[in-house]
CSV table of C-alpha atoms and ligand atoms in Angstrom, one decimal:
chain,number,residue,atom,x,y,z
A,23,UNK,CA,160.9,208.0,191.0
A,24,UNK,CA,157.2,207.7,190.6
A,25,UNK,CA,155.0,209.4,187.9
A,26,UNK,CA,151.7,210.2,188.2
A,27,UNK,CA,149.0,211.5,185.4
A,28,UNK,CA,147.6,214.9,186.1
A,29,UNK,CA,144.3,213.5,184.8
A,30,UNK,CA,144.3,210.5,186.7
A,31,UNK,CA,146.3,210.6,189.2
A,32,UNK,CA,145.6,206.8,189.8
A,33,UNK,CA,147.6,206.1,186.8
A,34,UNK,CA,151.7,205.7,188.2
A,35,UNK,CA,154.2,204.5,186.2
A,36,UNK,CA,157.8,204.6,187.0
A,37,UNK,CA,160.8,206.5,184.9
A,38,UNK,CA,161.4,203.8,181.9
A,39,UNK,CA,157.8,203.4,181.9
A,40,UNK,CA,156.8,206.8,181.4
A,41,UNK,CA,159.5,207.8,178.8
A,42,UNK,CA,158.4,204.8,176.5
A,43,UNK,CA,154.2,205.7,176.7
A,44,UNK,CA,154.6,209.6,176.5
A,45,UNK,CA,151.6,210.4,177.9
A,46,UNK,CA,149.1,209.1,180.0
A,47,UNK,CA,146.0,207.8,180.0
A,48,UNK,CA,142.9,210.6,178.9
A,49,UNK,CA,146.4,212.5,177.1
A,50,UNK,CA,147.5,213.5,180.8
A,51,UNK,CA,150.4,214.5,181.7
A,52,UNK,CA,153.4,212.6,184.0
A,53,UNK,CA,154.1,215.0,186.8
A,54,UNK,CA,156.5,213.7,189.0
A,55,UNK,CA,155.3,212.0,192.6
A,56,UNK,CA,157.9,214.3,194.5
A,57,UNK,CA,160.8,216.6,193.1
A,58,UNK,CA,164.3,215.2,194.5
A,59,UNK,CA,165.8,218.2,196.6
A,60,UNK,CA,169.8,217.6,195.7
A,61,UNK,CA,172.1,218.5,198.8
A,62,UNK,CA,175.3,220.9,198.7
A,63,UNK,CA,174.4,222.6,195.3
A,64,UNK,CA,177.6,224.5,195.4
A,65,UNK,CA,179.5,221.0,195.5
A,66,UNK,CA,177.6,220.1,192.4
A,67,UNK,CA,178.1,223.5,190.5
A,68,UNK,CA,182.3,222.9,191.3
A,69,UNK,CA,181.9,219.1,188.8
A,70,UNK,CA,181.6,219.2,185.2
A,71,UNK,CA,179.0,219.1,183.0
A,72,UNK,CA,178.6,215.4,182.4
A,73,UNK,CA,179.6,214.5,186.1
A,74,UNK,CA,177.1,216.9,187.3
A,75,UNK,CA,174.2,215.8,185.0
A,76,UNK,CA,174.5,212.5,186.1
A,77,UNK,CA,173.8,213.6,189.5
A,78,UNK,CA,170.8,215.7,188.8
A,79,UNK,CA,169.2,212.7,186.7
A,80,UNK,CA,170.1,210.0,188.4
A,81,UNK,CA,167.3,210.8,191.1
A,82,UNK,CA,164.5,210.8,188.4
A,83,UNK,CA,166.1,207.8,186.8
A,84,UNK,CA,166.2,205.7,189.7
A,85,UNK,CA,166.9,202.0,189.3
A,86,UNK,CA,165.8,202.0,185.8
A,87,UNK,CA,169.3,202.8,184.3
A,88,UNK,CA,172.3,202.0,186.5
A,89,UNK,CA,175.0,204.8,187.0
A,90,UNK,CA,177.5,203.7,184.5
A,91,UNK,CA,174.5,203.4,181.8
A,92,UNK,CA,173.3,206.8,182.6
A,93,UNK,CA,176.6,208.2,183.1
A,94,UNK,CA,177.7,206.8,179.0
A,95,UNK,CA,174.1,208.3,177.3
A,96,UNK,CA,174.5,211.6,179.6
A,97,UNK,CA,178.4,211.6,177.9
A,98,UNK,CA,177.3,210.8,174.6
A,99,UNK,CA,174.0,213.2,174.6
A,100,UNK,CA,175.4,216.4,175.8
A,101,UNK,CA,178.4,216.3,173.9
A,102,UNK,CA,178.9,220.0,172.9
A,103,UNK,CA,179.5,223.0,174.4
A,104,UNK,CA,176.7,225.2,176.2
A,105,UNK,CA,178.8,229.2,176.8
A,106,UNK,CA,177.4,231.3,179.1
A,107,UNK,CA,178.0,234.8,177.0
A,108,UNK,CA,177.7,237.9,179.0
A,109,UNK,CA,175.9,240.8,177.2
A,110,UNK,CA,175.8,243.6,179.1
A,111,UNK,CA,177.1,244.6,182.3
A,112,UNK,CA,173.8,243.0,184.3
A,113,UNK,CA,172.7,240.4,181.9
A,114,UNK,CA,173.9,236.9,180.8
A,115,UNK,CA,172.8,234.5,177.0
A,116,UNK,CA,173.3,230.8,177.9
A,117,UNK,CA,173.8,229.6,174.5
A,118,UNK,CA,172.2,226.3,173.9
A,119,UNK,CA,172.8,226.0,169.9
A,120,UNK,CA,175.6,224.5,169.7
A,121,UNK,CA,174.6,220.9,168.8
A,122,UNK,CA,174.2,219.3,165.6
A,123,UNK,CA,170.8,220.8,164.7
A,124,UNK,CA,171.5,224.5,165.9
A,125,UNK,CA,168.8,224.9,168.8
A,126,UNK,CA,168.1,223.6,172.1
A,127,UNK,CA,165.6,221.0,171.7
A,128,UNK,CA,168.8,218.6,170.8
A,129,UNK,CA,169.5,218.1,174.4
A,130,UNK,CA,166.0,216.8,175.2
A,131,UNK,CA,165.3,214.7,172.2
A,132,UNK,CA,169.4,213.3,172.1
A,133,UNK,CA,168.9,211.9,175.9
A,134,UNK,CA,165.5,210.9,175.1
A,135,UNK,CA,166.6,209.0,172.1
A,136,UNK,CA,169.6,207.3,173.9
A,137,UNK,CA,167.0,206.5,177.3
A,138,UNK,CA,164.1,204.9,174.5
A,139,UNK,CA,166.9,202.2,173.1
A,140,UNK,CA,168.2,201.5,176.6
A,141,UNK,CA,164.5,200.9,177.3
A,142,UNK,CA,163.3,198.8,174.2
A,143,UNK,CA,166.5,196.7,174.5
A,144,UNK,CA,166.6,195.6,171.1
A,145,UNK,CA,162.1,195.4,170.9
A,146,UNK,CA,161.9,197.4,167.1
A,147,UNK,CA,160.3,200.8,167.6
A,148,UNK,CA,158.6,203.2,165.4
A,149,UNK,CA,159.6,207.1,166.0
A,150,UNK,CA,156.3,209.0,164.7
A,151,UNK,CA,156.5,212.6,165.0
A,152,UNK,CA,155.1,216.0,163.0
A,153,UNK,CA,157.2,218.8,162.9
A,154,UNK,CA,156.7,223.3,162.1
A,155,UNK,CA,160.5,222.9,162.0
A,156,UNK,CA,163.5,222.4,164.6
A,157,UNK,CA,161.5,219.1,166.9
A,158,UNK,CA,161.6,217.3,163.5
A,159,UNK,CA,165.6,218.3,162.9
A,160,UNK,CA,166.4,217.9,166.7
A,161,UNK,CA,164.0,214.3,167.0
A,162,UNK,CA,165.8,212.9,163.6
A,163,UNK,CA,169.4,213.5,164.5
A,164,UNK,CA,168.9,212.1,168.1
A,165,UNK,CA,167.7,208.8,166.5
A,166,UNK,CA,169.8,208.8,163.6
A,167,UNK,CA,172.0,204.9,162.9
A,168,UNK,CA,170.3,203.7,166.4
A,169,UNK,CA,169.4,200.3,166.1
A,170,UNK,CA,165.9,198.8,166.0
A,171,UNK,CA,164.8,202.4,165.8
A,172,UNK,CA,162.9,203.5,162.8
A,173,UNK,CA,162.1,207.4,162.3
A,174,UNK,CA,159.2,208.6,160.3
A,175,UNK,CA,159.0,212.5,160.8
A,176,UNK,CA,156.0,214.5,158.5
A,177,UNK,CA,156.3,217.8,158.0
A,178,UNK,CA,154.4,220.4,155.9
A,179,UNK,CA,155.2,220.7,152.4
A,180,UNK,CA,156.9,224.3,151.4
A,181,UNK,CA,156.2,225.9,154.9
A,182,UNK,CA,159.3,225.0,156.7
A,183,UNK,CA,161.9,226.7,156.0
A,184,UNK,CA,164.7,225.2,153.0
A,185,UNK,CA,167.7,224.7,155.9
A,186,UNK,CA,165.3,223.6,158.5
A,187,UNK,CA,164.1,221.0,155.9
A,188,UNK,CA,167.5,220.0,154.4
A,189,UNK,CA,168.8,219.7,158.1
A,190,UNK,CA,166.7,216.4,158.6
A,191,UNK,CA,165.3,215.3,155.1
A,192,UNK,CA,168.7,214.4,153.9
A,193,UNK,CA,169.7,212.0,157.0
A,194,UNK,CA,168.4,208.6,155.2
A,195,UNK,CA,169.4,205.7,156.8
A,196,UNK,CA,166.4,204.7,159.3
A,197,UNK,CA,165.2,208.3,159.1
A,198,UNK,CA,162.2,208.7,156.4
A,199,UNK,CA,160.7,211.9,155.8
A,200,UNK,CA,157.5,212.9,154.4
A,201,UNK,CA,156.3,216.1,153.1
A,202,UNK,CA,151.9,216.5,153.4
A,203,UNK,CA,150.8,218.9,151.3
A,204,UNK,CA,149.0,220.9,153.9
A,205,UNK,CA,149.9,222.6,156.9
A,206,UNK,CA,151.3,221.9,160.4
A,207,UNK,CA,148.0,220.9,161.9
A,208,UNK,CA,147.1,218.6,159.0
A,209,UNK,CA,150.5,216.7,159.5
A,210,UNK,CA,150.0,216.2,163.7
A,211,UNK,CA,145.8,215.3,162.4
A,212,UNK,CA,147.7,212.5,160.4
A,213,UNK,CA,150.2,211.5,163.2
A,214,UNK,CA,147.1,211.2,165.6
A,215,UNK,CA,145.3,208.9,163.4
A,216,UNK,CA,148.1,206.6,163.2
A,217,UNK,CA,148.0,206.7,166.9
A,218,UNK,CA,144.5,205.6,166.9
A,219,UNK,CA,144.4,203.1,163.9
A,220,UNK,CA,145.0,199.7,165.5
A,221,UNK,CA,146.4,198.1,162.0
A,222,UNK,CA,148.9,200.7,162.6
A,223,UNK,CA,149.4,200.5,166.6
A,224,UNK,CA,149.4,196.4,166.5
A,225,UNK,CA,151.8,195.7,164.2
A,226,UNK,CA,154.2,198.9,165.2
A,227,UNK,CA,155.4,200.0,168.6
A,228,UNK,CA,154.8,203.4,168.1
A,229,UNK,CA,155.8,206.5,170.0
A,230,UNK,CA,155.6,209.6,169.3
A,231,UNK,CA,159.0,211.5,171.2
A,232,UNK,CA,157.6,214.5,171.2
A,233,UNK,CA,158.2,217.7,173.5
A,234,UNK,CA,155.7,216.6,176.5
A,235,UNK,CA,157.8,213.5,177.0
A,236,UNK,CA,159.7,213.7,181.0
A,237,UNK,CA,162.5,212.4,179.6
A,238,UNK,CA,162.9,215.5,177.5
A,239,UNK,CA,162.2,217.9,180.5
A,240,UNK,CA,164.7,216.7,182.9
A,241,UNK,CA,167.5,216.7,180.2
A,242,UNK,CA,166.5,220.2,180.4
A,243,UNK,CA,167.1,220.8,184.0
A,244,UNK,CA,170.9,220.0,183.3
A,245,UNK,CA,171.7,223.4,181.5
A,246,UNK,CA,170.3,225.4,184.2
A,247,UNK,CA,173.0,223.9,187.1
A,248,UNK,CA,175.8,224.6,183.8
A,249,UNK,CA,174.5,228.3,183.4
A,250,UNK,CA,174.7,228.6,187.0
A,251,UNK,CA,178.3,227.1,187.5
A,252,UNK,CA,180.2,229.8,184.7
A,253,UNK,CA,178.4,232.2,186.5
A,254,UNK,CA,180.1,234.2,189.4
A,255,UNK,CA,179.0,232.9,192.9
A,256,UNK,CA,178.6,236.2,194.1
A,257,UNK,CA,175.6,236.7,191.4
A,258,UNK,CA,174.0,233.0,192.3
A,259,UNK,CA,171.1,234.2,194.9
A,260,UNK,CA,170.4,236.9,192.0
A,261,UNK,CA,169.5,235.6,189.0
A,262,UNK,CA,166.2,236.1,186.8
A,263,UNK,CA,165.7,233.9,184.6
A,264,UNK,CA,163.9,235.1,181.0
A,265,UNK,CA,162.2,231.7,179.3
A,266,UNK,CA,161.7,232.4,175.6
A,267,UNK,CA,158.7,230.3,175.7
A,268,UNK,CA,155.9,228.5,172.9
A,269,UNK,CA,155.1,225.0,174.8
A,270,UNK,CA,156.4,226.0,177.8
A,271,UNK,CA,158.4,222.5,178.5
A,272,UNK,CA,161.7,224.5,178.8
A,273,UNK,CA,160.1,227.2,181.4
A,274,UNK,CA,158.6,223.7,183.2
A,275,UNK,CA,162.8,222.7,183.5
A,276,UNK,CA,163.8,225.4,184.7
A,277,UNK,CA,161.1,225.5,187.8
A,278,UNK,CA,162.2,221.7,188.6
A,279,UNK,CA,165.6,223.4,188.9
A,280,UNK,CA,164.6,225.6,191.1
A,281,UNK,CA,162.9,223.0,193.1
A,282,UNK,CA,165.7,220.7,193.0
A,283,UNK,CA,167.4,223.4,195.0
A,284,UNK,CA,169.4,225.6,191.9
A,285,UNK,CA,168.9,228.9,193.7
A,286,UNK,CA,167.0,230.9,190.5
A,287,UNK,CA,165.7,233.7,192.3
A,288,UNK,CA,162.8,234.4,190.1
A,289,UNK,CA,161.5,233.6,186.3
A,290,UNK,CA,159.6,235.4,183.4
A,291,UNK,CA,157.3,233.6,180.9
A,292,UNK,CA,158.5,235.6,178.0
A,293,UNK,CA,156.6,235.3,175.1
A,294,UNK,CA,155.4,236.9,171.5
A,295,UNK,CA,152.4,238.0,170.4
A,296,UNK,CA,150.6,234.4,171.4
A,297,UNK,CA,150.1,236.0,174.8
A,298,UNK,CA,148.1,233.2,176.6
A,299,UNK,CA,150.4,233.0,179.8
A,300,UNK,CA,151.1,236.3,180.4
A,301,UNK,CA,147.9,237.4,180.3
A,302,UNK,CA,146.9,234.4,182.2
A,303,UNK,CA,149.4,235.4,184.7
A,304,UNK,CA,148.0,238.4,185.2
A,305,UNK,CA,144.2,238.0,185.0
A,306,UNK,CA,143.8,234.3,186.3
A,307,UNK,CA,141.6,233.8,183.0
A,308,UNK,CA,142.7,231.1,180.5
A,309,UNK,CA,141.7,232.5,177.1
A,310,UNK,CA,143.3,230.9,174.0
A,311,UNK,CA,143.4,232.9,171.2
A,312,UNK,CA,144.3,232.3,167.4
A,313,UNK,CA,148.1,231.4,166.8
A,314,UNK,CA,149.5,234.1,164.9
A,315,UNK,CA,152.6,234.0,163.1
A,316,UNK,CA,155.8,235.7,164.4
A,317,UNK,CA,159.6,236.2,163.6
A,318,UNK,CA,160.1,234.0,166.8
A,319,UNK,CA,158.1,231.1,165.2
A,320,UNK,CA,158.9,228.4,167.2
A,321,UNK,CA,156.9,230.0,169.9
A,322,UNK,CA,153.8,230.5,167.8
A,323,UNK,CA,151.9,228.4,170.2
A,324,UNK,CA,148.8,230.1,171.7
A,325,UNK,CA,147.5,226.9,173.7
A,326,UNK,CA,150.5,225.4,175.3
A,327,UNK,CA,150.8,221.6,176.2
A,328,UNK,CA,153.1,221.9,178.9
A,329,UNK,CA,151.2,224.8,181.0
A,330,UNK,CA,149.0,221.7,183.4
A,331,UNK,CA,152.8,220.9,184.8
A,332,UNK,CA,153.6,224.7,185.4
A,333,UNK,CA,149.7,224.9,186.7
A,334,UNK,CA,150.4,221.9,188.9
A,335,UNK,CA,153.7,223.1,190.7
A,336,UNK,CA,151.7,226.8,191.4
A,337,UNK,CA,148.8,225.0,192.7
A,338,UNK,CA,150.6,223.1,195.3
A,339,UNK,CA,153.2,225.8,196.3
A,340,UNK,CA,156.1,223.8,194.9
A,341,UNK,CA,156.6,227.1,193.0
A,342,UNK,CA,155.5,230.6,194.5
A,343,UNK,CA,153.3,232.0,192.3
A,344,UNK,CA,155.2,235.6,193.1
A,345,UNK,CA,158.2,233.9,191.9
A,346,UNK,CA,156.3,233.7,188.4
A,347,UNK,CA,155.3,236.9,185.5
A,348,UNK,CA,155.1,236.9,182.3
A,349,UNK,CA,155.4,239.5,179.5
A,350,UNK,CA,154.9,239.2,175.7
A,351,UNK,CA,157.1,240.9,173.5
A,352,UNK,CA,155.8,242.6,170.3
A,353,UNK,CA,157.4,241.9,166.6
A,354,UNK,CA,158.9,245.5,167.0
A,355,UNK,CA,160.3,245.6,169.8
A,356,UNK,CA,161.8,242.0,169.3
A,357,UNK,CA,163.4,243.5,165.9
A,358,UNK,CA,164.9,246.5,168.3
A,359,UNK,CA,166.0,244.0,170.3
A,360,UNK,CA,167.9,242.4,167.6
A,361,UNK,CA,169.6,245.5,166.4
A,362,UNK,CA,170.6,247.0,170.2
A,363,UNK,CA,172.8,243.6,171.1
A,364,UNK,CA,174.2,243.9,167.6
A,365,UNK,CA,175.2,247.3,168.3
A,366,UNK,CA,176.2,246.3,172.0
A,367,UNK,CA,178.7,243.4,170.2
A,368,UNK,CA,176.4,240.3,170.4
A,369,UNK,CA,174.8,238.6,167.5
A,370,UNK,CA,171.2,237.7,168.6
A,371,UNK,CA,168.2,235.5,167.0
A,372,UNK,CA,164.0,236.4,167.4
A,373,UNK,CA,163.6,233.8,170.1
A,374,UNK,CA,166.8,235.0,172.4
A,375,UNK,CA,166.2,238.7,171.7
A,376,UNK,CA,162.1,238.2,173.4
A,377,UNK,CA,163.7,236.8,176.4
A,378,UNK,CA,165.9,239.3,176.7
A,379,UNK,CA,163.8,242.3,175.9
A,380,UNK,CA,161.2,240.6,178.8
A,381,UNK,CA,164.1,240.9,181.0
A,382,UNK,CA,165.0,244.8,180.4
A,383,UNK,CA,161.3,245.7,181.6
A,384,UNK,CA,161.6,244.0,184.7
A,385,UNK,CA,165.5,243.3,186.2
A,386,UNK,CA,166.1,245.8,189.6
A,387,UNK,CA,169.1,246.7,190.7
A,388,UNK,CA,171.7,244.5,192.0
A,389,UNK,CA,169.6,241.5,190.2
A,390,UNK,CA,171.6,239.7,187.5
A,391,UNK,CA,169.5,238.3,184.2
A,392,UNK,CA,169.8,235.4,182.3
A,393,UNK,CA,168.0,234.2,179.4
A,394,UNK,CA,168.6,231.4,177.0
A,395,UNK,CA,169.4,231.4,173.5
A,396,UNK,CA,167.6,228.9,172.4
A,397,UNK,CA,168.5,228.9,168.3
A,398,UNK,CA,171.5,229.7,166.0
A,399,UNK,CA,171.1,233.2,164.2
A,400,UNK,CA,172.0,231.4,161.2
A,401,UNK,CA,168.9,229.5,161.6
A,402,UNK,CA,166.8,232.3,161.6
A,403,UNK,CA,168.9,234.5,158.8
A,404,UNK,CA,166.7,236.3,157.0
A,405,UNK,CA,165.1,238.1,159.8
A,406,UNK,CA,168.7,238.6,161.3
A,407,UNK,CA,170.2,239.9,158.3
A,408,UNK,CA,167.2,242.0,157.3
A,409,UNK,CA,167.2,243.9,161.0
A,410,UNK,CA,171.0,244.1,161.2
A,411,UNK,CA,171.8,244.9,157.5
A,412,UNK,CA,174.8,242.3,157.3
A,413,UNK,CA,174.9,238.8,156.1
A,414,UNK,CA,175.8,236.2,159.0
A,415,UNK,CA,178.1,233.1,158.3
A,416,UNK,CA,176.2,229.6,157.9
A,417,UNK,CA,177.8,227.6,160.5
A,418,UNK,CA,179.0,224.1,159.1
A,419,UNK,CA,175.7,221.7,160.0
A,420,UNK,CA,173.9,223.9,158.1
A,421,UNK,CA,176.6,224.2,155.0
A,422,UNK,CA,177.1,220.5,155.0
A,423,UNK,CA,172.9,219.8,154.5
A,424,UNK,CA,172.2,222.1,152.1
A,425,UNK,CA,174.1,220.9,149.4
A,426,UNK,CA,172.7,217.3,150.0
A,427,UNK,CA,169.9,215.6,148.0
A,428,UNK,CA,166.4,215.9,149.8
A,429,UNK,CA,164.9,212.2,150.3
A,430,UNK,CA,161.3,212.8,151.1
A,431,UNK,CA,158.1,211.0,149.8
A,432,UNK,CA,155.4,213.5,149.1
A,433,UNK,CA,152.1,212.8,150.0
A,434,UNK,CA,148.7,214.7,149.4
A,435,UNK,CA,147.5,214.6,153.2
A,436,UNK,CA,145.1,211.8,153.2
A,437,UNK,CA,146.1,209.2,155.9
A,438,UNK,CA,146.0,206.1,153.7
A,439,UNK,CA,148.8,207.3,152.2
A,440,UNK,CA,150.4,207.5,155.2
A,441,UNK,CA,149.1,204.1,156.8
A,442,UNK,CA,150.9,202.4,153.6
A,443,UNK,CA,154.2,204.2,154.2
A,444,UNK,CA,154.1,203.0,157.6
A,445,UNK,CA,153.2,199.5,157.3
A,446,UNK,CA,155.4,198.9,154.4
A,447,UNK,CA,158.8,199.4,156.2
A,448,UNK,CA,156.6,198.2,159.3
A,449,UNK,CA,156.1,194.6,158.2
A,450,UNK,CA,157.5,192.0,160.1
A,451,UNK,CA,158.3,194.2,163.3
B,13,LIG,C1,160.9,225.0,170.7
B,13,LIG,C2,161.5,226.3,170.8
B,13,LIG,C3,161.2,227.3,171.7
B,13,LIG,C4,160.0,227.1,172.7
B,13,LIG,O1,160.4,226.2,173.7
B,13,LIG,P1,159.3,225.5,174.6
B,13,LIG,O2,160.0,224.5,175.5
B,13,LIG,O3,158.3,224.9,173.7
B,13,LIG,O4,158.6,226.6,175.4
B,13,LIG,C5,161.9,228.5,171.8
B,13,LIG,N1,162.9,228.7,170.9
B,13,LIG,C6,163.2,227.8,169.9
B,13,LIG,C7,164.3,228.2,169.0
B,13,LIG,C8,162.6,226.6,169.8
B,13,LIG,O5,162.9,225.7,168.9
């Protein structure tokens, strides 16, 4: 499978390639040259999880891992389980927090982790990332005790919250963590210089694993074809699908999905107050406004970096823009939201709840809705507990991390401080 770059679409790289550089030249984004289109989906939805995946990535993959290679990371990368919960008599959660770090973003970054040293075969590589909170936890587990692989994740001092930051600042090993005193934009400010400082960039191999990465988006796609295989065939040609959505690279999944053949019958862009999409959706005018700050705070994004991909499969019809809406939830109606599936038996988080409040405004009848739950409650406690007026058990990954020693280096935020760190550990790469 070929990639191309959306901003130069002269640039084509294949699979291994584009997993190792991230993005493209001019920051663009890999799109794919063609979606593969997967024959007899029911067959498919009839194998098991790791069976199945392989066959939905192998097609992206192409030569670049063979079957038995792909078939061991795809075993050892989604090895938890993913419940498809109903709610309510018309609606369905796929829960995806079930891996070590509590939200979904451990399926991307664990296959992307597992892809990267199958790549680099044994070439010493430098994991660079910024974090507001669950990438950092999700991207520093994945690499955790892999060989060759060095992790430096920087996150802002005090503004995470204290299990989000002993979930991944208490790994050690070839995981280093350092806290900027600043906020999230000066930490990815300092991650871009690095990126930029040839010192840095010619003595390290340096990449960055974050959320744009294609690796990342196709682990995605595997969850969809799982949600769709617990679910009754006689609801499969109904299903909307509710995205809870801040970069959009999980809402860009689920359309390859679709095109890969999973019959979805329709999607919404659900977000919170940072509106951009829907309002795009419905105006056809792109107008980025401040971030503010939600309860659903991983989707405090107002100027996603995944929306060209999404743009690129409405432009050329791969997607029917009719197939597309959007609608942003509100911080009171997400807290409703909270309290009615507590009521109604089912334990719900700020990010799940705005996917499925989305869906309540727009499901008809005999449609069936899905949305994903994309984090632990536990993660997100206090708002939980506050809304529903009961504590909620810590599951055991976040029990286990508290009570262990925080390791990071603090630094003030000026990037010589950070250029040391890196080149001291770096030397001799
Ligand atoms: C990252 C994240 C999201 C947003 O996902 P995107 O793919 O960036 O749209 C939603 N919920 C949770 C809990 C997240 O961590």
């Amino acid at each position: 499978m070929n990639f191309y770059n959306l901003n130069e679409d002269k640039e084509r790289l294949g699979f291994a390639d584009a997993v190792c550089q991230g993005y493209g030249k001019n920051r663009g984004l890999f799109f794919p040259a063609s979606i593969p289109r997967l024959a007899d989906i029911d067959k498919l939805l009839e194998m098991p999880l790791v069976q199945r995946s392989v066959e939905v990535l192998h097609p992206w993959v192409g030569d670049d891992l063979d079957k038995d290679q792909l078939s061991a990371i795809v075993r050892q990368a989604f090895d938890f389980p993913v419940p498809l919960v109903q709610v309510d008599e018309h609606c369905y959660v796929l829960e995806l927090f079930h891996g070590p770090t509590l939200a979904f973003k451990d399926f991307g970054a664990r296959f992307l982790a597992l892809c990267l040293q199958a790549f680099q075969a044994g070439k010493k590589t430098t994991i660079l990332t910024a974090t507001s909170g669950d990438t950092g936890a999700a991207v520093a587990h994945a690499f955790y005790g892999l060989e060759n692989i060095r992790v430096v994740v920087l996150y802002p001092k005090g503004k995470i919250s204290r299990y989000q930051e002993k979930l991944f600042t208490t790994l050690g090993g070839n995981i280093e963590t350092v806290a900027v005193e600043g906020n999230f934009d000066d930490c990815q400010a300092l991650v871009k210089q690095a990126f930029e400082d040839p010192s840095v960039t010619q003595n390290l191999n340096l990449n960055s694993a974050n959320s744009i990465n294609v690796s990342r988006l196709i682990a995605q796609v595997c969850y969809y074809f799982e949600a769709f295989s617990q679910l009754s065939p006689r609801h499969r040609n109904q299903v909307v699908l509710s995205v809870p959505s801040g970069n959009f690279g999980n809402l860009t999944a689920a359309l390859f999905a679709k095109a890969m053949g999973l019959p979805i019958k329709r999607f919404i862009a659900a977000t919170n107050a940072n509106d951009t999409v829907p309002r795009y959706l419905q105006t056809g005018r792109w107008d980025v406004q401040a971030t503010v700050a939600t309860a659903s705070n991983a989707m405090d994004v107002s100027n996603p970096n995944n929306w060209p991909r999404i743009e690129e499969m409405l432009a050329t019809r791969i997607i029917n823009p009719a197939d597309l809406s959007g609608h942003a939830v509100s911080e009171s109606e997400t807290r409703e939201a909270i309290k009615y599936l507590h009521e109604h038996g089912y334990l719900g988080e700020p990010h799940g709840a705005v996917a499925w409040r989305a869906l309540q405004s727009t499901l008809q009848s005999g449609e069936v809705g899905l949305f994903l739950g994309t984090a632990h409650p536990a993660k997100f406690g206090q708002v939980v507990e506050k809304v529903i007026g009961e504590a909620i058990d810590l599951p055991d990954a976040l029990k286990n991390s508290a009570n262990k020693e925080t390791l990071s280096t603090t630094i003030r935020g000026d990037y010589a401080q950070l250029r040391n760190i890196l080149l001291a550990e770096g030397k001799g790469h």
